[in-house]
């Protein structure tokens, strides 16, 4: 078993443009943004479960990976969903309380999908989807227990999302209930992240080019320099060198390894490496005492991580604060156990570039 595992390479996820119909539940997508493509179409996570632990507002869908366990009958289909709070104030360093993760799985014979994969690849045929079995919030795609009092058609998870939709155009549309779509609206573009497919491919490491520590250090310094020189004029170059010295000394080696490992595939947004060691951003703030699975008591193991490059595609960057992460680490039940619920909450951890951000903060350059 362990020999077999050691041959397994890391699967890297990359962003691809894909037509919306291809990212529906029936095609078992791995994707970023848009509505969640729920796997089990009933017994979705509750609105409470899909709310931020900090501010209690509804979370936004971040990404999902389709990751069946081939040796487990009840994991013939298996998808892990990641949600995050949109509020930058809920984003704290090395703290994932603004992120929640859910696992759903189904045997080959199940009540939602045919045992043979769907060949129906034409646009327009959306079923089966969670909207066939549930009223879903038009803004976020979670359960929508609240109904618009005017049209009695539009459904929402919360007053917040109703208000958002009202301002985004439902105020007008509400007068003509016959024309209202149950599953989409203008307002969702203000809330959801842009939608993309995630394509997975194996990481090929060039072992012949294995670098010495000195080489890694040198390249790392160059990396730092290249990011800084544009801001400074010649007078600052001494201070700049000081900063680089300080950063390379104070930044731990793990962060350098992290940067170097990404060099050949800088666009990776996800690393899938179930049961093995994550690519740590830092040697500090590693998860300790990952709680066992509450449903079966078995340990949880590392399954995959979300990389900082994904942030580029989310369009969250603005001049002020925004959500971010060094990496988000997802841990899930080792056994991927069956439970009486269709969605089981797993755990996320967040690691940030703390040593370097501390250096930057302590240095006058950090502010500019
Ligand atoms: Zn929040
Ligand atoms: Zn909602
Ligand atoms: Zn209405
Ligand atoms: Zn379990």
Coordinates of C-alpha atoms and ligand atoms in Angstrom, one line a residue:
X1 CA 0.0 0.0 0.0
X2 CA 2.6 2.5 1.0
X3 CA 4.8 1.5 -2.0
X4 CA 1.9 2.1 -4.2
X5 CA 1.2 5.5 -2.6
X6 CA 4.8 6.6 -3.0
X7 CA 4.4 6.3 -6.8
X8 CA 1.4 8.5 -6.8
X9 CA 2.1 12.0 -8.1
X10 CA 0.4 15.1 -7.0
X11 CA -2.6 16.1 -9.2
X12 CA -2.5 19.8 -10.0
X13 CA -5.7 21.8 -10.8
X14 CA -5.7 24.5 -13.4
X15 CA -8.4 27.0 -14.4
X16 CA -10.1 26.4 -17.7
X17 CA -12.9 28.2 -19.4
X18 CA -15.9 26.0 -19.9
X19 CA -19.5 26.5 -21.1
X20 CA -21.9 26.7 -18.1
X21 CA -23.8 23.5 -19.1
X22 CA -20.7 21.4 -18.8
X23 CA -20.4 22.4 -15.1
X24 CA -23.8 21.1 -14.1
X25 CA -24.3 18.4 -11.4
X26 CA -24.9 15.7 -14.0
X27 CA -21.4 15.9 -15.4
X28 CA -19.7 15.7 -11.9
X29 CA -17.5 18.8 -12.5
X30 CA -14.5 20.1 -10.6
X31 CA -15.0 23.8 -10.7
X32 CA -14.5 27.2 -9.2
X33 CA -17.2 29.9 -8.7
X34 CA -20.8 30.1 -9.9
X35 CA -23.4 28.1 -8.0
X36 CA -22.3 24.9 -6.3
X37 CA -23.1 21.9 -8.6
X38 CA -24.5 19.9 -5.7
X39 CA -23.7 16.1 -5.9
X40 CA -26.5 14.6 -3.7
X41 CA -29.5 16.7 -4.7
X42 CA -31.4 16.4 -1.5
X43 CA -30.6 17.0 2.1
X44 CA -28.2 19.9 1.2
X45 CA -26.2 21.7 3.9
X46 CA -28.5 23.9 6.0
X47 CA -28.3 27.7 5.8
X48 CA -26.8 27.6 9.3
X49 CA -24.0 25.3 8.1
X50 CA -23.4 27.5 5.1
X51 CA -22.9 30.6 7.2
X52 CA -19.7 32.3 8.4
X53 CA -18.6 31.3 11.8
X54 CA -17.4 34.9 12.4
X55 CA -20.2 37.2 11.0
X56 CA -23.0 34.6 10.5
X57 CA -23.6 35.8 6.9
X58 CA -24.1 33.4 4.0
X59 CA -20.9 32.0 2.6
X60 CA -20.1 32.1 -1.1
X61 CA -19.2 28.9 -3.0
X62 CA -15.4 28.8 -3.7
X63 CA -14.7 25.5 -5.4
X64 CA -15.5 21.8 -5.6
X65 CA -13.4 18.8 -6.6
X66 CA -14.8 15.5 -7.9
X67 CA -12.7 12.9 -6.0
X68 CA -14.2 9.4 -5.9
X69 CA -12.6 6.6 -4.0
X70 CA -12.3 3.8 -6.5
X71 CA -12.1 1.1 -3.8
X72 CA -15.2 2.1 -2.0
X73 CA -18.6 1.3 -3.3
X74 CA -20.4 4.1 -1.6
X75 CA -17.8 6.6 -3.0
X76 CA -18.4 5.9 -6.6
X77 CA -19.3 9.5 -6.8
X78 CA -17.7 11.8 -4.3
X79 CA -17.3 15.6 -4.3
X80 CA -15.8 18.0 -1.8
X81 CA -17.1 21.6 -1.6
X82 CA -15.4 24.6 -0.2
X83 CA -17.2 27.8 0.8
X84 CA -15.7 31.1 2.1
X85 CA -17.0 34.4 3.6
X86 CA -16.9 37.3 1.2
X87 CA -16.2 39.8 4.0
X88 CA -12.5 40.7 4.2
X89 CA -12.9 41.5 7.9
X90 CA -13.6 37.8 8.5
X91 CA -10.3 36.8 6.9
X92 CA -7.7 36.5 9.7
X93 CA -4.1 35.3 9.4
X94 CA -3.6 31.5 9.9
X95 CA -7.3 31.1 10.9
X96 CA -9.8 29.4 8.7
X97 CA -13.0 30.3 10.6
X98 CA -14.2 32.1 7.5
X99 CA -14.0 28.8 5.4
X100 CA -16.2 25.7 5.6
X101 CA -15.9 22.4 3.7
X102 CA -18.5 19.7 2.9
X103 CA -18.2 16.2 1.5
X104 CA -20.9 14.4 -0.4
X105 CA -20.8 10.9 -1.9
X106 CA -23.1 8.4 -3.7
X107 CA -22.9 4.8 -4.8
X108 CA -23.2 4.0 -8.5
X109 CA -26.8 3.0 -8.0
X110 CA -28.5 6.1 -6.5
X111 CA -31.7 8.0 -6.7
X112 CA -30.3 11.0 -8.7
X113 CA -28.1 9.9 -11.6
X114 CA -28.1 6.9 -14.0
X115 CA -25.4 4.3 -13.5
X116 CA -23.9 5.1 -16.8
X117 CA -22.4 8.5 -17.3
X118 CA -24.6 11.0 -19.1
X119 CA -23.8 11.4 -22.8
X120 CA -26.2 14.2 -23.1
X121 CA -23.7 17.0 -23.6
X122 CA -26.0 19.5 -25.3
X123 CA -26.7 22.8 -23.6
X124 CA -30.1 23.3 -22.1
X125 CA -30.8 20.0 -20.4
X126 CA -30.1 20.9 -16.8
X127 CA -31.7 18.1 -14.9
X128 CA -31.1 16.4 -12.6
X129 CA -30.0 19.3 -10.4
X130 CA -30.7 20.4 -6.8
X131 CA -33.3 22.9 -8.1
X132 CA -35.5 19.9 -9.1
X133 CA -35.8 18.8 -5.5
X134 CA -35.4 22.1 -3.5
X135 CA -36.1 25.8 -3.5
X136 CA -32.7 27.4 -3.9
X137 CA -31.6 30.9 -3.2
X138 CA -31.3 32.8 -6.5
X139 CA -28.2 34.6 -5.2
X140 CA -26.0 31.9 -3.7
X141 CA -27.5 28.5 -4.7
X142 CA -28.0 27.3 -1.1
X143 CA -31.4 26.3 0.3
X144 CA -33.9 29.1 -0.1
X145 CA -36.6 28.8 2.6
X146 CA -37.6 32.5 2.3
X147 CA -40.0 33.6 -0.4
X148 CA -40.4 37.1 -1.9
X149 CA -43.7 38.5 -0.6
X150 CA -44.4 40.3 -3.8
X151 CA -44.1 37.7 -6.6
X152 CA -44.1 34.6 -4.4
X153 CA -41.6 33.1 -6.9
X154 CA -38.1 34.3 -6.0
X155 CA -36.5 32.3 -3.1
X156 CA -33.7 33.3 -0.8
X157 CA -31.5 31.9 1.9
X158 CA -31.6 35.1 3.9
X159 CA -32.9 38.7 4.1
X160 CA -29.4 39.8 3.0
X161 CA -29.7 38.0 -0.3
X162 CA -33.3 39.1 -0.8
X163 CA -32.2 42.8 -0.3
X164 CA -29.2 42.3 -2.7
X165 CA -31.5 40.9 -5.4
X166 CA -34.1 43.6 -4.9
X167 CA -31.5 46.3 -5.5
X168 CA -29.9 44.4 -8.4
X169 CA -33.2 44.4 -10.4
X170 CA -35.8 42.2 -8.7
X171 CA -37.7 45.4 -7.8
X172 CA -38.7 45.7 -11.4
X173 CA -38.9 42.0 -12.3
X174 CA -41.1 41.3 -9.2
X175 CA -44.1 43.1 -11.0
X176 CA -44.2 40.3 -13.6
X177 CA -44.1 37.0 -11.7
X178 CA -44.5 35.0 -15.0
X179 CA -41.1 36.1 -16.3
X180 CA -39.1 35.3 -13.2
X181 CA -36.5 32.6 -13.4
X182 CA -36.3 30.5 -10.2
X183 CA -32.7 29.6 -10.7
X184 CA -30.8 32.7 -11.7
X185 CA -31.0 36.5 -11.5
X186 CA -28.9 39.6 -12.1
X187 CA -28.0 39.9 -8.4
X188 CA -26.0 36.7 -8.3
X189 CA -23.2 38.3 -10.4
X190 CA -22.7 40.7 -7.5
X191 CA -22.2 37.8 -5.1
X192 CA -20.9 34.7 -6.8
X193 CA -17.3 34.3 -8.0
X194 CA -16.7 33.9 -11.7
X195 CA -17.2 30.3 -12.9
X196 CA -14.5 28.1 -14.3
X197 CA -13.7 24.5 -14.7
X198 CA -10.8 23.0 -12.8
X199 CA -8.7 20.6 -14.9
X200 CA -6.4 18.2 -13.1
X201 CA -3.1 16.9 -14.4
X202 CA -0.2 15.2 -12.8
X203 CA 2.7 17.3 -11.5
X204 CA 5.9 16.3 -13.3
X205 CA 9.0 17.1 -11.3
X206 CA 12.2 17.5 -13.0
X207 CA 14.4 15.6 -10.6
X208 CA 17.5 16.1 -12.7
X209 CA 17.2 19.7 -11.8
X210 CA 17.1 19.1 -8.1
X211 CA 18.6 22.3 -6.6
X212 CA 21.0 22.8 -3.8
X213 CA 20.0 24.9 -0.9
X214 CA 22.3 27.7 -2.0
X215 CA 20.7 27.8 -5.4
X216 CA 17.3 27.9 -4.0
X217 CA 18.3 30.7 -1.7
X218 CA 19.8 32.7 -4.6
X219 CA 16.8 32.2 -6.8
X220 CA 14.6 33.2 -4.0
X221 CA 16.5 36.5 -3.5
X222 CA 16.2 37.2 -7.1
X223 CA 12.5 36.6 -6.9
X224 CA 12.2 39.1 -4.0
X225 CA 14.3 41.6 -5.9
X226 CA 12.4 41.3 -9.1
X227 CA 9.2 42.1 -7.2
X228 CA 10.6 45.2 -5.5
X229 CA 12.9 47.0 -7.9
X230 CA 10.1 48.6 -9.8
X231 CA 9.1 50.7 -6.8
X232 CA 12.4 52.1 -5.8
X233 CA 15.0 54.4 -7.1
X234 CA 18.7 54.1 -6.7
X235 CA 18.9 55.9 -3.4
X236 CA 16.9 53.2 -1.9
X237 CA 19.0 50.3 -3.1
X238 CA 20.9 49.8 0.2
X239 CA 17.8 49.7 2.2
X240 CA 16.3 47.4 -0.4
X241 CA 19.2 45.0 0.0
X242 CA 18.8 45.2 3.8
X243 CA 15.2 44.3 3.4
X244 CA 16.0 41.3 1.2
X245 CA 18.7 40.1 3.6
X246 CA 16.3 40.4 6.4
X247 CA 13.5 38.7 4.6
X248 CA 15.6 35.8 3.5
X249 CA 17.0 35.4 7.0
X250 CA 13.7 35.7 8.8
X251 CA 11.6 33.9 6.3
X252 CA 11.7 30.2 6.9
X253 CA 13.1 27.7 4.4
X254 CA 9.7 26.2 4.0
X255 CA 8.4 29.3 2.3
X256 CA 11.3 29.2 -0.1
X257 CA 10.5 25.5 -0.9
X258 CA 6.9 26.5 -1.4
X259 CA 7.9 29.2 -3.9
X260 CA 10.3 27.0 -5.7
X261 CA 7.9 24.1 -6.0
X262 CA 5.4 26.4 -7.8
X263 CA 8.0 27.6 -10.3
X264 CA 7.3 25.1 -13.0
X265 CA 3.5 25.3 -12.6
X266 CA 2.9 28.8 -11.4
X267 CA -0.8 28.7 -12.5
X268 CA -1.8 25.8 -10.3
X269 CA -4.9 26.7 -8.2
X270 CA -5.3 23.3 -6.4
X271 CA -3.0 20.5 -5.3
X272 CA -4.7 17.1 -4.7
X273 CA -2.5 14.7 -2.7
X274 CA -4.8 12.6 -0.5
X275 CA -3.2 10.9 2.5
X276 CA 0.1 12.6 2.1
X277 CA 1.9 15.8 3.2
X278 CA 0.6 19.2 2.1
X279 CA 3.0 21.7 0.5
X280 CA 3.4 23.9 3.5
X281 CA 3.7 27.7 3.0
X282 CA 5.5 27.9 6.3
X283 CA 6.9 25.7 9.0
X284 CA 4.8 27.4 11.6
X285 CA 1.0 27.3 12.0
X286 CA 0.7 23.7 10.7
X287 CA -2.5 22.1 11.9
X288 CA -2.2 20.2 15.1
X289 CA -4.7 17.8 16.6
X290 CA -6.9 17.7 13.5
X291 CA -10.2 16.5 15.1
X292 CA -11.3 13.0 14.1
X293 CA -14.4 12.5 11.9
X294 CA -17.4 13.2 14.2
X295 CA -19.5 10.7 12.3
X296 CA -17.2 7.5 12.5
X297 CA -14.4 8.5 14.9
X298 CA -11.7 7.7 12.3
X299 CA -8.8 10.2 11.9
X300 CA -9.0 12.8 9.2
X301 CA -6.3 13.0 6.7
X302 CA -5.0 15.7 4.3
X303 CA -6.8 15.6 1.0
X304 CA -6.1 18.7 -1.0
X305 CA -5.1 22.4 -0.8
X306 CA -6.2 25.5 -2.5
X307 CA -3.4 27.7 -3.7
X308 CA -3.0 31.5 -3.6
X309 CA -3.1 31.7 -7.4
X310 CA -6.8 31.0 -7.3
X311 CA -7.3 34.5 -5.8
X312 CA -6.3 36.0 -9.1
X313 CA -9.3 34.5 -10.8
X314 CA -11.8 35.5 -8.2
X315 CA -11.5 39.2 -8.8
X316 CA -11.4 39.9 -5.1
X317 CA -8.5 42.3 -5.3
X318 CA -9.3 45.9 -4.8
X319 CA -7.4 48.8 -3.3
X320 CA -8.6 48.0 0.2
X321 CA -8.6 44.8 2.1
X322 CA -9.6 41.6 0.4
X323 CA -9.9 37.9 1.3
X324 CA -6.7 36.0 0.8
X325 CA -4.6 33.0 1.9
X326 CA -1.1 31.5 1.6
X327 CA -2.8 28.1 1.2
X328 CA -6.1 26.5 2.4
X329 CA -5.6 22.9 3.6
X330 CA -8.6 20.5 3.4
X331 CA -8.7 17.5 5.8
X332 CA -11.4 14.8 5.4
X333 CA -12.4 11.5 7.0
X334 CA -9.8 8.8 6.0
X335 CA -12.6 6.3 5.5
X336 CA -14.9 8.8 3.7
X337 CA -17.5 7.2 5.9
X338 CA -21.2 6.9 5.0
X339 CA -23.5 8.9 7.3
X340 CA -27.2 9.4 7.6
X341 CA -26.6 12.9 6.1
X342 CA -25.9 13.6 2.4
X343 CA -23.4 16.4 3.3
X344 CA -20.8 15.9 6.0
X345 CA -18.7 18.8 7.3
X346 CA -15.0 18.4 7.1
X347 CA -12.3 20.8 8.2
X348 CA -10.1 23.5 6.6
X349 CA -6.9 25.2 7.8
X350 CA -5.3 28.3 6.5
X351 CA -1.6 29.0 6.4
X352 CA -0.3 32.5 5.6
X353 CA 3.1 33.9 4.7
X354 CA 3.4 35.2 8.2
X355 CA 7.2 35.6 8.4
X356 CA 7.5 37.7 5.3
X357 CA 4.4 39.7 6.0
X358 CA 5.8 40.5 9.4
X359 CA 9.1 41.7 7.8
X360 CA 7.2 43.8 5.4
X361 CA 5.0 45.3 8.1
X362 CA 8.0 46.1 10.4
X363 CA 9.7 47.9 7.5
X364 CA 8.7 51.3 6.2
X365 CA 8.4 49.8 2.7
X366 CA 5.6 47.6 3.9
X367 CA 3.2 50.5 3.9
X368 CA 3.8 51.8 0.4
Ligands
LIG1 ZN1 -17.9 36.4 7.7
LIG2 ZN1 -28.4 33.0 -0.6
LIG3 ZN1 -40.5 39.2 -6.0
LIG4 ZN1 -15.8 9.3 9.0

